[in-house]
Short mmCIF file of C-alpha atoms and ligand atoms in Angstrom, two decimals:
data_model
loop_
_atom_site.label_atom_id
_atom_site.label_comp_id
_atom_site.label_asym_id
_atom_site.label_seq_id
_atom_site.Cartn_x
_atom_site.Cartn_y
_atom_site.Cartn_z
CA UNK B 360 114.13 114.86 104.77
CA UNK B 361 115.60 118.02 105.83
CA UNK B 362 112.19 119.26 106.86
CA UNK B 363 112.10 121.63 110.24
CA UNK B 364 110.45 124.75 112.04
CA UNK B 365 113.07 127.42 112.75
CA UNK B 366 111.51 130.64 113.85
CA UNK B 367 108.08 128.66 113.98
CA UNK B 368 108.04 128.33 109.77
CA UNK B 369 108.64 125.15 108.63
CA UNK B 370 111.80 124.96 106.07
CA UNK B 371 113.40 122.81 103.76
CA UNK B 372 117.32 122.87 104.01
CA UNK B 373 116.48 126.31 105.95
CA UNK B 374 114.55 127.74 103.40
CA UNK B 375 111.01 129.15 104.25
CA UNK B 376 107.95 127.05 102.60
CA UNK B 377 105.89 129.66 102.99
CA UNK B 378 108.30 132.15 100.67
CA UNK B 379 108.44 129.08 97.99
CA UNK B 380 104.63 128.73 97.74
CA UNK B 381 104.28 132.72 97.42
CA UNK B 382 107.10 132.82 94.95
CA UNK B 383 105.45 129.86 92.54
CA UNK B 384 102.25 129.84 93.55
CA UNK B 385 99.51 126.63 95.40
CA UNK B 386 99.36 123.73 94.86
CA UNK B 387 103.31 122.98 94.64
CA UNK B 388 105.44 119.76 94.61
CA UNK B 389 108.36 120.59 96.38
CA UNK B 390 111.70 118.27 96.58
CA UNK B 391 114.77 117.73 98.72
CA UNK B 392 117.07 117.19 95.58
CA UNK B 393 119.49 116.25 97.89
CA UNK B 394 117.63 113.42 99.79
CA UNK B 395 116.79 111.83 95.73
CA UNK B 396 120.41 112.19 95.13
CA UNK B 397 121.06 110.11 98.93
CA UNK B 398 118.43 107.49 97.73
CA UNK B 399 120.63 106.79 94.18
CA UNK B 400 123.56 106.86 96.69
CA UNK B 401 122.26 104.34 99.18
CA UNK B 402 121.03 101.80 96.68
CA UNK B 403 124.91 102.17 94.94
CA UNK B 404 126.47 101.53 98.03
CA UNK B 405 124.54 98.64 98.64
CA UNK B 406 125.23 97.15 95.45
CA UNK B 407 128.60 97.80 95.53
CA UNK B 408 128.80 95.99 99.19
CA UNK B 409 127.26 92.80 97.57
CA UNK B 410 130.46 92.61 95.12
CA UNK B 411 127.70 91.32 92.27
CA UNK B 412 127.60 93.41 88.68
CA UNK B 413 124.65 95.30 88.81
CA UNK B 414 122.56 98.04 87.39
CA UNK B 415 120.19 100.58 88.47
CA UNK B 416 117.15 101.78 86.44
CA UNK B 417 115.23 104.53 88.21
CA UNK B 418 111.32 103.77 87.20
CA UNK B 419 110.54 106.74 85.65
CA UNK B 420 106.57 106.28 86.55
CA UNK B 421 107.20 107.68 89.83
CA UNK B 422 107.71 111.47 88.69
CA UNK B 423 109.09 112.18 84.83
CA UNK B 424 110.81 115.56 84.59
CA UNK B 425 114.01 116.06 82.15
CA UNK B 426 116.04 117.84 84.73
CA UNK B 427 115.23 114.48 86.99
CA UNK B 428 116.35 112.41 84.33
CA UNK B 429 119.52 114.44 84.20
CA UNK B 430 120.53 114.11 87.83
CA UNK B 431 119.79 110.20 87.32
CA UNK B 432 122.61 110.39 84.38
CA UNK B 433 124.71 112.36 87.25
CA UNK B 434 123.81 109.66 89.77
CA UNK B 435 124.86 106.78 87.36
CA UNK B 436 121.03 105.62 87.32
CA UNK B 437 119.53 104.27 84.07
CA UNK B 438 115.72 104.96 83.51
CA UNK B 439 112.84 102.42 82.89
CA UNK B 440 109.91 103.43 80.78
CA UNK B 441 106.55 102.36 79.70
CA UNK B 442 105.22 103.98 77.00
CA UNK B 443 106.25 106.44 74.10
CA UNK B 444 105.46 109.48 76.52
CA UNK B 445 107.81 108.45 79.27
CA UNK B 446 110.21 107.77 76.46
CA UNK B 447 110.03 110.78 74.83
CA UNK B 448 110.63 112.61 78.12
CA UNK B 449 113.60 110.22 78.56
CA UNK B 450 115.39 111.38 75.30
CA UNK B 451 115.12 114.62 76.28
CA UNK B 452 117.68 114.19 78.90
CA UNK B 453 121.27 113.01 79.29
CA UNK B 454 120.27 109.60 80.46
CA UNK B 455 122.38 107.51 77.40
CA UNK B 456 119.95 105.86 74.82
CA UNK B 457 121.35 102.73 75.64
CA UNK B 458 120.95 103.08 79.57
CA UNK B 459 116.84 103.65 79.12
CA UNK B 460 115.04 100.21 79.38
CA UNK B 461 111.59 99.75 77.59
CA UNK B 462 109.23 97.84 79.73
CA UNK B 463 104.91 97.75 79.41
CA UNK B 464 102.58 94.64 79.33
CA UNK B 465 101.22 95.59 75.71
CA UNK B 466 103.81 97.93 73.72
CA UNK B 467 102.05 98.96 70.82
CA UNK B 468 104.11 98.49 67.35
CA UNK B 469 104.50 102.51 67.30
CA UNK B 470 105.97 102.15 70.50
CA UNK B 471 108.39 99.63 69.20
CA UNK B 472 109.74 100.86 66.20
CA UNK B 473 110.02 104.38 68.02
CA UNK B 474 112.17 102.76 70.92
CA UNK B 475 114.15 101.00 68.06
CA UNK B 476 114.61 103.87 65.96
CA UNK B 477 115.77 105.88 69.36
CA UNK B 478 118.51 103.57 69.87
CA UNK B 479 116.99 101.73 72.61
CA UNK B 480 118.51 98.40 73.28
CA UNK B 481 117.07 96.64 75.91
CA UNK B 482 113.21 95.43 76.24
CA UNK B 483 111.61 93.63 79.37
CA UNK B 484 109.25 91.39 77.05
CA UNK B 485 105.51 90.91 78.69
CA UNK B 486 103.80 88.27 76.65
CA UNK B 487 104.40 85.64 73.84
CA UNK B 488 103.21 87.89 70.98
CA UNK B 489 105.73 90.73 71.79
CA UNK B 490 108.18 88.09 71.06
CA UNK B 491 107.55 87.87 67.78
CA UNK B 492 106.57 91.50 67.37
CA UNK B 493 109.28 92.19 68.62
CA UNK B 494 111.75 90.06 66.48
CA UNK B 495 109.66 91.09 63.16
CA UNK B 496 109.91 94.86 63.91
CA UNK B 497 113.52 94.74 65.28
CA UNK B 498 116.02 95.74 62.72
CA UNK B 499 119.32 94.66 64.74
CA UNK B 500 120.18 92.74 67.51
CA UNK B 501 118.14 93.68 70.53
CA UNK B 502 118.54 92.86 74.09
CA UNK B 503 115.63 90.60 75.60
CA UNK B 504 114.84 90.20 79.28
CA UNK B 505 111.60 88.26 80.20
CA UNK B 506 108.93 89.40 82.84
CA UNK B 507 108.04 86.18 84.39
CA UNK B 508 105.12 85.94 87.10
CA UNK B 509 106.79 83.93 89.79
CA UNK B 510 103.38 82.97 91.21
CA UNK B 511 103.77 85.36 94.68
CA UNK B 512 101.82 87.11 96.66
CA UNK B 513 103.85 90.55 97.83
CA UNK B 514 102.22 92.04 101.23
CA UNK B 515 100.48 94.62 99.55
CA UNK B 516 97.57 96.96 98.84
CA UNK B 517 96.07 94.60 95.76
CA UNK B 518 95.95 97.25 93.60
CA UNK B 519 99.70 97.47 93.39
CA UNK B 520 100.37 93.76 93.82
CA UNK B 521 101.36 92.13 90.70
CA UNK B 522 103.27 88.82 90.65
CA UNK B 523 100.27 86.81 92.20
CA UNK B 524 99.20 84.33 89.04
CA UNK B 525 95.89 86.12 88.26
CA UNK B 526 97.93 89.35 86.70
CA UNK B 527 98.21 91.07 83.78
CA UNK B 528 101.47 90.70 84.08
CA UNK B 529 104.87 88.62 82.88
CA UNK B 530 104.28 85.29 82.05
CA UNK B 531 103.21 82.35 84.67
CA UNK B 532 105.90 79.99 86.15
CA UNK B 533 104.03 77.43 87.07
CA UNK B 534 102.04 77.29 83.88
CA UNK B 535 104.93 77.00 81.64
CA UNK B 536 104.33 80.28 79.93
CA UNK B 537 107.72 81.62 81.06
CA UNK B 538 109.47 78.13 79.87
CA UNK B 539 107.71 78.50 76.10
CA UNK B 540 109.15 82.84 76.26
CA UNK B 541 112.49 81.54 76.72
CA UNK B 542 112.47 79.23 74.37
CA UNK B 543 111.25 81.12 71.81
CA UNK B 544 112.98 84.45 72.58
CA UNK B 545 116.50 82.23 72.03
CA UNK B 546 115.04 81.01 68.85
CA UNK B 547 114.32 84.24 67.22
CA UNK B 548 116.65 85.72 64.57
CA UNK B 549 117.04 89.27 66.08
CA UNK B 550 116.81 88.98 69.80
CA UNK B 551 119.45 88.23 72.22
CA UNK B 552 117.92 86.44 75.81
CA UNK B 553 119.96 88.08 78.20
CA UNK B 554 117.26 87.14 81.25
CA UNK B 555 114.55 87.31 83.03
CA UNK B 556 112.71 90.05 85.35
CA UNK B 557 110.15 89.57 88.02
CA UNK B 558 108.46 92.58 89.74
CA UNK B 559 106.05 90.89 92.90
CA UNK B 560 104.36 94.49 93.90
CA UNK B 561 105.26 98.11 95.08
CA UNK B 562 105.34 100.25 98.65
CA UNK B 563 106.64 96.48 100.09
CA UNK B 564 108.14 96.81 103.55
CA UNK B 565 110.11 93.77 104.01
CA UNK B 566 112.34 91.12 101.80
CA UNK B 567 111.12 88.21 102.52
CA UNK B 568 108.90 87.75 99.36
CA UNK B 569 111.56 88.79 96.76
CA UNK B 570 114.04 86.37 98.28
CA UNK B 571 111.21 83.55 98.22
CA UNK B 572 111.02 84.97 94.87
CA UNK B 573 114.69 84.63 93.65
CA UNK B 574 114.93 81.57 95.38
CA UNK B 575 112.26 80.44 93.16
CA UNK B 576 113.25 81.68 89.71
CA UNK B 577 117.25 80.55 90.37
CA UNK B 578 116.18 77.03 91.22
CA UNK B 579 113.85 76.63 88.57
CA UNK B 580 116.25 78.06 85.21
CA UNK B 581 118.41 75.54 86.75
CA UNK B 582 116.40 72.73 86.61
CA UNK B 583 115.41 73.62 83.05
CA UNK B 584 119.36 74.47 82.25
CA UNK B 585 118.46 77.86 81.31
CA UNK B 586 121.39 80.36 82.00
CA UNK B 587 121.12 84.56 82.56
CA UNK B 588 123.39 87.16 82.75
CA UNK B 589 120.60 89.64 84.09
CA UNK B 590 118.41 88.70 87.29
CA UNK B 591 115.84 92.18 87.19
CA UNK B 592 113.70 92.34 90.52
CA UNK B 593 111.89 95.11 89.41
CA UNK B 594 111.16 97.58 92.37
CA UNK B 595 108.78 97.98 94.93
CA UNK B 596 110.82 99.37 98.23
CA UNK B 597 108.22 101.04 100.34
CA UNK B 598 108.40 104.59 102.12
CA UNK B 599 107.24 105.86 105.05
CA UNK B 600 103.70 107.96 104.69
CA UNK B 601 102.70 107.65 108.16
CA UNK B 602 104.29 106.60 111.31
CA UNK B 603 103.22 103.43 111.04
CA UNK B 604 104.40 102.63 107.85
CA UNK B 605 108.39 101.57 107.38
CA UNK B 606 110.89 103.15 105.03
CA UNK B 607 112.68 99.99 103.44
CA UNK B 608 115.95 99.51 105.11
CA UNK B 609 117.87 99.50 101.79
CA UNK B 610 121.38 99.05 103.23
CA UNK B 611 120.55 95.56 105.06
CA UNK B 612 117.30 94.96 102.37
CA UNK B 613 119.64 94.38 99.51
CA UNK B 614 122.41 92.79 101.62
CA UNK B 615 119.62 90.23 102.75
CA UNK B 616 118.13 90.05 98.64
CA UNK B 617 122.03 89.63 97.07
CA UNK B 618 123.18 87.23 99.57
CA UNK B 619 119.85 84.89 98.93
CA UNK B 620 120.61 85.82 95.25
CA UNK B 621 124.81 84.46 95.88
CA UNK B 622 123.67 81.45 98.26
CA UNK B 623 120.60 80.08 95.51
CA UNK B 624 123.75 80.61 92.61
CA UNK B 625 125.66 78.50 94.78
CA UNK B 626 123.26 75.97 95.56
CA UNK B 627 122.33 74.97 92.26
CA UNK B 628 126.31 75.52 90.95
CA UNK B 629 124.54 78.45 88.63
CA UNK B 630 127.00 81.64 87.68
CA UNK B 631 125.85 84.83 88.99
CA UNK B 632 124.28 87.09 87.20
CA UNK B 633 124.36 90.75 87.09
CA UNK B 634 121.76 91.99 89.58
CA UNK B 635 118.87 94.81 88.40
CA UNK B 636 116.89 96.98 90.52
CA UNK B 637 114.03 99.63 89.02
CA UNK B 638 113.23 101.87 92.29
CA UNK B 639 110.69 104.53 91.96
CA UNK B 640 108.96 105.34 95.03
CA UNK B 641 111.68 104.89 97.30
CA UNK B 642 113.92 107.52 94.88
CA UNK B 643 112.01 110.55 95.12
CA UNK B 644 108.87 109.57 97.45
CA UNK B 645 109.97 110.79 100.19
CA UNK B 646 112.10 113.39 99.00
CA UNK B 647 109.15 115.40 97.90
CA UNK B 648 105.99 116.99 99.77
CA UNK B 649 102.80 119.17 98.02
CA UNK B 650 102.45 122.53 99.55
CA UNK B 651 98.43 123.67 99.35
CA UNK B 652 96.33 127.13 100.54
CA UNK B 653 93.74 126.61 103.22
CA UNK B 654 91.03 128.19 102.09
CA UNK B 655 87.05 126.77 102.98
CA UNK B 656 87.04 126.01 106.85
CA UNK B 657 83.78 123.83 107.51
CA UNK B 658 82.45 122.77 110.76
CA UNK B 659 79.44 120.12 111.11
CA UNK B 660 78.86 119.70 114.46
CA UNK B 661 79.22 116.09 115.71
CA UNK B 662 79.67 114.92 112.06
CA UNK B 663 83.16 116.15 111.22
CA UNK B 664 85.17 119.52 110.09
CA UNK B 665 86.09 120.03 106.83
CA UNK B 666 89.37 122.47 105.94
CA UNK B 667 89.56 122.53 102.16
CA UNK B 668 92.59 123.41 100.11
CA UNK B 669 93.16 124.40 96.55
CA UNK B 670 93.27 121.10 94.75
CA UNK B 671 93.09 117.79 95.48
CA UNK B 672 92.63 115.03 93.56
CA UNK B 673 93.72 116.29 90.28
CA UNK B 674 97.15 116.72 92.22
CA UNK B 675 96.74 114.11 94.90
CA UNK B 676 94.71 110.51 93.23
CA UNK B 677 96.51 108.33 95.74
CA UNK B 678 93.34 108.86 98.73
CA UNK B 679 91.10 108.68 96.60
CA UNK B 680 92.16 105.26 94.78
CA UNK B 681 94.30 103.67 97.74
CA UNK B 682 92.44 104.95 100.42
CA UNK B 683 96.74 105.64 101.21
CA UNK B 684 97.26 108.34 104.34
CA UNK B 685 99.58 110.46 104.40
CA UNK B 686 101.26 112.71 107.32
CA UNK B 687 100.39 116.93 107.51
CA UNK B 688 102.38 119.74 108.62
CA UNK B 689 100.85 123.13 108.83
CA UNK B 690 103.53 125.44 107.11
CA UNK B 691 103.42 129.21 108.79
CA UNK B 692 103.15 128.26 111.97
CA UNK B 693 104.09 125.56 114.71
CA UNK B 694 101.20 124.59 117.15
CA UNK B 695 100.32 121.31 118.76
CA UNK B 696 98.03 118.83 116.45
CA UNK B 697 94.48 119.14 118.73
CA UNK B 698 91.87 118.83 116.35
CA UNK B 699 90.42 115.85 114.43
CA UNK B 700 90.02 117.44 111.00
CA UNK B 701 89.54 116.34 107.33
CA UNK B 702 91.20 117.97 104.72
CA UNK B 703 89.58 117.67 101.26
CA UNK B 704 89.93 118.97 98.34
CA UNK B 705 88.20 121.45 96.25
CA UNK B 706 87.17 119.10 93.02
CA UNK B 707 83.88 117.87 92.89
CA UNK B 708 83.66 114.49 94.13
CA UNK B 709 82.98 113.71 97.63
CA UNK B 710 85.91 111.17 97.29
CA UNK B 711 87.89 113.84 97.01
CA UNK B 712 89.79 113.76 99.88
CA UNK B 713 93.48 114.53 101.01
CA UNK B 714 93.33 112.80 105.01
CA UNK B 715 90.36 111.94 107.03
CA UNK B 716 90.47 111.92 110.76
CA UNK B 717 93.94 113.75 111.28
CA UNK B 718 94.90 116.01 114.00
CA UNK B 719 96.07 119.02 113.13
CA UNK B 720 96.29 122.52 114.74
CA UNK B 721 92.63 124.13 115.86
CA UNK B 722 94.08 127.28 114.54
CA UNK B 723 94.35 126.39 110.85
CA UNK B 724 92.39 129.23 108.83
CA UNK B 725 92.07 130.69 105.02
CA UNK B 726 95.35 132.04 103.89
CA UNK B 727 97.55 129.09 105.76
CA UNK B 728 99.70 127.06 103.95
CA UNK B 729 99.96 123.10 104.60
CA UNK B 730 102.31 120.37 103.51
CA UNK B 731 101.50 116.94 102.57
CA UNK B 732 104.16 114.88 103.42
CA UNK B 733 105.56 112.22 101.47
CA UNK B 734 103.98 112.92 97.66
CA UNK B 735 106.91 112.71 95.66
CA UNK B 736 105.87 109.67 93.96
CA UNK B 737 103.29 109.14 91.90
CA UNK B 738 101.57 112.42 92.51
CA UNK B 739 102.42 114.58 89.85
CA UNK B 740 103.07 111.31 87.43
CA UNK B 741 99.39 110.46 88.12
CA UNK B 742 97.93 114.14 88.05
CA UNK B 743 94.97 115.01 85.61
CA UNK B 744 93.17 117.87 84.16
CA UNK B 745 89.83 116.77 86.21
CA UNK B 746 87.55 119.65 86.70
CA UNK B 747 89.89 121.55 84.00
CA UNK B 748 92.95 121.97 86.98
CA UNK B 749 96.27 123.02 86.25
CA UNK B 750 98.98 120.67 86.78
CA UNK B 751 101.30 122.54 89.61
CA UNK B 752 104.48 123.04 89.14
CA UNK B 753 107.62 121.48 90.33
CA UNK B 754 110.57 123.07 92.63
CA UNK B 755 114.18 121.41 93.51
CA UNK B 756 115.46 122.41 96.74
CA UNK B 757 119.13 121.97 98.58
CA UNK B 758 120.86 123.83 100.74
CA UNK B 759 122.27 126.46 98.16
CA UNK B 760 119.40 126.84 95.47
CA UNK B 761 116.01 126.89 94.60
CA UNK B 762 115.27 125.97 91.46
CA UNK B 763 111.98 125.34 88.83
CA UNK B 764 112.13 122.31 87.47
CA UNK B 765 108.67 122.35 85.87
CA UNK B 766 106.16 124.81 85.10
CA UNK B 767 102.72 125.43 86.24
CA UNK B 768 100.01 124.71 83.10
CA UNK B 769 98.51 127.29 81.62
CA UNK B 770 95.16 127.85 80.91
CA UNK B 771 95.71 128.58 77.26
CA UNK B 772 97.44 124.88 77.28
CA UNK B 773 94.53 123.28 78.70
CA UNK B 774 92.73 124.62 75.47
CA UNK B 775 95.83 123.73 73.37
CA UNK B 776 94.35 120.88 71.69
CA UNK B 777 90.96 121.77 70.96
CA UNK B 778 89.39 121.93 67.48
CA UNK B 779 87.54 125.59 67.19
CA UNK B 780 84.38 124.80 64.86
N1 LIG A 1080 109.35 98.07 87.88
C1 LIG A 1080 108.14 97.69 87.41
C2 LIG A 1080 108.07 96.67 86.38
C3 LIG A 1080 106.99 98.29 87.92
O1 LIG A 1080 105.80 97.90 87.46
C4 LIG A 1080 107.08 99.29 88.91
C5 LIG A 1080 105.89 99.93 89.43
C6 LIG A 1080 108.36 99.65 89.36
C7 LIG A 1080 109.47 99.02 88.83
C8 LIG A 1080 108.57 100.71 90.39
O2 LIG A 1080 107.97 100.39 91.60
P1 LIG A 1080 108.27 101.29 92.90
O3 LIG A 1080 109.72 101.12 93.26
O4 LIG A 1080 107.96 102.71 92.55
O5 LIG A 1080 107.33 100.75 93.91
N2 LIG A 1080 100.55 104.07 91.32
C9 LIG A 1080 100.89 103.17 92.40
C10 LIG A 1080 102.16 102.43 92.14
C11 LIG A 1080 102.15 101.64 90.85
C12 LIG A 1080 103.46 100.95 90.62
C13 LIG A 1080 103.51 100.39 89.27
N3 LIG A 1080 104.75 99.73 88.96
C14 LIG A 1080 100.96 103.94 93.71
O6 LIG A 1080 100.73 105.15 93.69
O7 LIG A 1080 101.20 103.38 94.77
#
C-alpha cells in the first residue's frame, strides 16, 4: 500500500487524503487501484509458476462496483457471484458472460433461469435439490461443479469458517452426500460434471488446511473412480488488519497448495486438473482504507475516551460482528500514537464501534480526518442504510489519477422506494 506522510499529510501514491475527503466528502472508501491490480498479478504469476491450467474468479462479495469488474476483465480475472444482485452488477461490466461463475447455497429458481438466460455457463451446485432444479430449468448444456464439505476445520473466526461438517454449506464427504451429487449430476440430461469445489473458511493465514484438504478430496474421487477437470478451492487468503495478523504469502502459498495438488495427482495415478481460485479479501482488502471526520471528542475519566466519527457501522459492520481490529492513521497530521482511545461511531448502538483500546495521537480534535486501514473488503459490500445513512462513495487512486468509481447515496434515493399513501 503506497500509503505515507510527506509534508506531515498522509498520501496515497503522493496524493493528499485530506484534499480527497474535502473533494468527495466523509465517510470515503478509498483504493490503491494499483495494489488490486498487483494482487490479480501475484496470484497469475503464481499460477503460471505451478505449470497447472488454471483460472481465477475474483469473489465479487468482497466489494461489487462495475468499473472493478472491468479492471478484473483487464486483469484476466473471472468473477464469482451469489445472487441476482451481484449478477446483475456483473453484466454490467466487461467481465465475459461465460467467465462469471454462479455460486450460493440456495439459488432461488429466478435466480436460475436469470443466470441461464444471461448466458451464464458454469454453476458451483450446493445441495441435492439444485441438481435437479437445476437440470429441469436448464435449457442447454450447463457446466456443473460440486461444493463438497471436506469435513475441515480452517483456523478461523467461526463465523467465517465453513467446511467444518455442521455447515450450511456443500455437501458432506464423509456422509456420502457428495458421492450421491456426483452421481446424480452425471446422470442428468442437461448438466455436464466438470468437478468439484471446496471452500474451508476466509481471512486464513496459512496452507496447511487446504492442502489437508486437497489431499483429502484427490484421494477420495480416486478411490470412488470419479475423474475432474476442475479442482475449485474457493478462497479465503487472509490480509493483514493489524500487526499481528499475516498477509498470505501468495507466491510460496500457492506453490506449497499446487505442488500438494501435483504430488496427491501423482500418488493416486489421477490426471491433473485445472486448478480454481475465488480470492476476495486478499484482492482489494488491503488495497483500500475508509477516510472519516472526527467530530465528538469524549473524555470519562478513568473509564475510557471516546473520539467519534461520522459513521460507523452502517459503513464499517466488521467490529461490530467480528469483534475484527483494524489499524488507524490520523490523516492531517503526523504525531506519535500516546493515547489509549476508542473510536466509535455515530449510529445508535453502543456496539457501534470502529477500535477499542488504540493509541492514537492526544491531539486528535473535531475537523481531523482519520483512516481506517485495511477496509477494502467487505465494507462497502456489507454497508446498510441503518439509522437512514448514506452509503459513501468510492474513489480509485494511482499515481496519475483520481477517479469516482461510485457515488455517494442520496437522500432522495433512500426515499426511492417508498409508497406515498
Ligand atoms: N468462495 C466462496 C465460495 C466463498 O464463500 C467466499 C467467501 C470466497 C470465495 C471469498 O473468500 P475471501 O477470499 O474473500 O476470504 N463477511 C466476512 C467474510 C465472508 C466470506 C464469505 N465467503 C468478513 O467480513 O470477514
Amino acid at each position: 500500500m503506497t500509503l505515507q506522510y510527506i509534508n506531515n499529510e498522509l498520501t496515497m501514491h503522493g496524493h493528499r487524503l485530506s484534499d480527497i475527503a474535502k473533494k468527495y466528502g466523509t465517510p470515503l472508501f478509498v483504493y490503491d487501484e494499483t495494489m488490486i491490480r498487483e494482487q490479480c498479478r501475484r496470484f497469475h504469476t503464481a499460477l503460471k509458476a505451478s505449470g497447472l491450467r488454471y483460472t481465477i474468479s475474483y469473489a465479487s462479495k468482497a466489494f461489487s462496483s462495475i468499473q472493478l469488474f472491468n479492471l478484473m476483465a483487464e486483469e484476466q480475472m473471472g468473477l464469482d457471484v451469489v445472487s441476482e444482485g451481484e449478477l446483475f452488477t456483473a453484466l454490467q461490466s466487461k467481465v465475459p458472460e461465460n467467465q462469471i461463475h454462479f455460486h450460493g447455497n440456495n439459488k432461488t429458481n429466478r435466480e436460475i433461469q436469470y443466470a441461464m438466460e444471461s448466458g451464464v455457463e458454469y454453476f458451483v451446485i450446493d445441495s441435492l435439490d439444485e441438481i435437479e432444479r437445476l437440470n429441469t430449468l436448464a435449457e442447454r448444456p450447463v457446466k456443473a461443479v460440486l461444493r463438497i464439505n471436506p469435513g475441515v476445520e480452517a483456523h478461523t473466526h467461526e463465523f467465517i469458517q465453513t467446511g467444518q461438517e455442521n455447515s450450511k454449506f456443500g455437501l458432506s464427504v464423509k456422509k456420502g452426500l457428495a458421492l450421491e451429487g456426483i452421481k446424480k449430476i452425471q446422470a442428468a440430461e442437461h448438466l455436464e460434471f466438470i468437478g468439484v469445489h471446496f471452500h474451508i473458511g476466509s481471512q486464513i493465514f496459512e496452507s496447511t488446511g487446504t492442502i489437508a484438504t486437497v489431499d483429502l478430496v484427490i484421494d477420495w474421487l480416486s478411490e470412488n473412480h470419479i475423474e475432474i477437470d476442475v479442482l475449485n478451492i474457493g478462497g479465503g487468503f487472509s490480509i493483514k488488519y493489524t500487526e499481528e495478523d499475516i498477509s498470505y504469502p501468495i507466491e510460496e502459498g500457492i506453490k506449497s497448495i499446487t505442488d500438494a495438488l501435483k504430488n496427491a495427482c501423482h500418488r493416486n495415478n489421477f490426471t491433473l486438473p485445472e486448478i480454481s481460485l475465488e480470492p476476495g479479501r486478499s484482492i482489494v482488502g488491503e488495497a483500500g482504507i475508509t477516510l472519516y471526520e472526527v467530530g465528538t471528542v469524549k473524555n470519562i475519566p478513568d473509564v475510557n475516551y471516546y473520539v467519534s466519527i461520522d459513521g460507523g457501522m452502517s459503513d464499517h459492520i466488521r467490529t461490530a460482528l467480528y469483534d475484527a481490529q483494524y489499524d488507524l492513521k490520523l490523516v492531517n497530521r503526523e504525531e506519535p500514537h500516546d493515547k489509549m482511545m476508542t473510536i466509535a461511531g455515530k449510529l445508535c448502538e453502543s456496539g457501534d464501534i470502529i477500535r477499542r483500546d488504540i493509541k492514537l495521537p492526544t491531539s486528535i480534535h473535531t475537523g481531523d480526518y482519520l483512516a481506517v486501514l485495511s477496509t477494502g473488503a467487505y465494507h462497502y459490500s456489507m454497508s446498510s442504510n441503518y439509522n437512514q445513512m448514506l452509503k459513501p462513495a468510492v474513489i480509485f487512486v494511482t499515481e496519475d489519477s483520481i477517479k469516482q468509481v461510485v457515488r455517494r447515496q442520496t437522500l432522495d434515493q433512500l426515499i426511492q422506494n417508498d409508497v406515498l399513501a
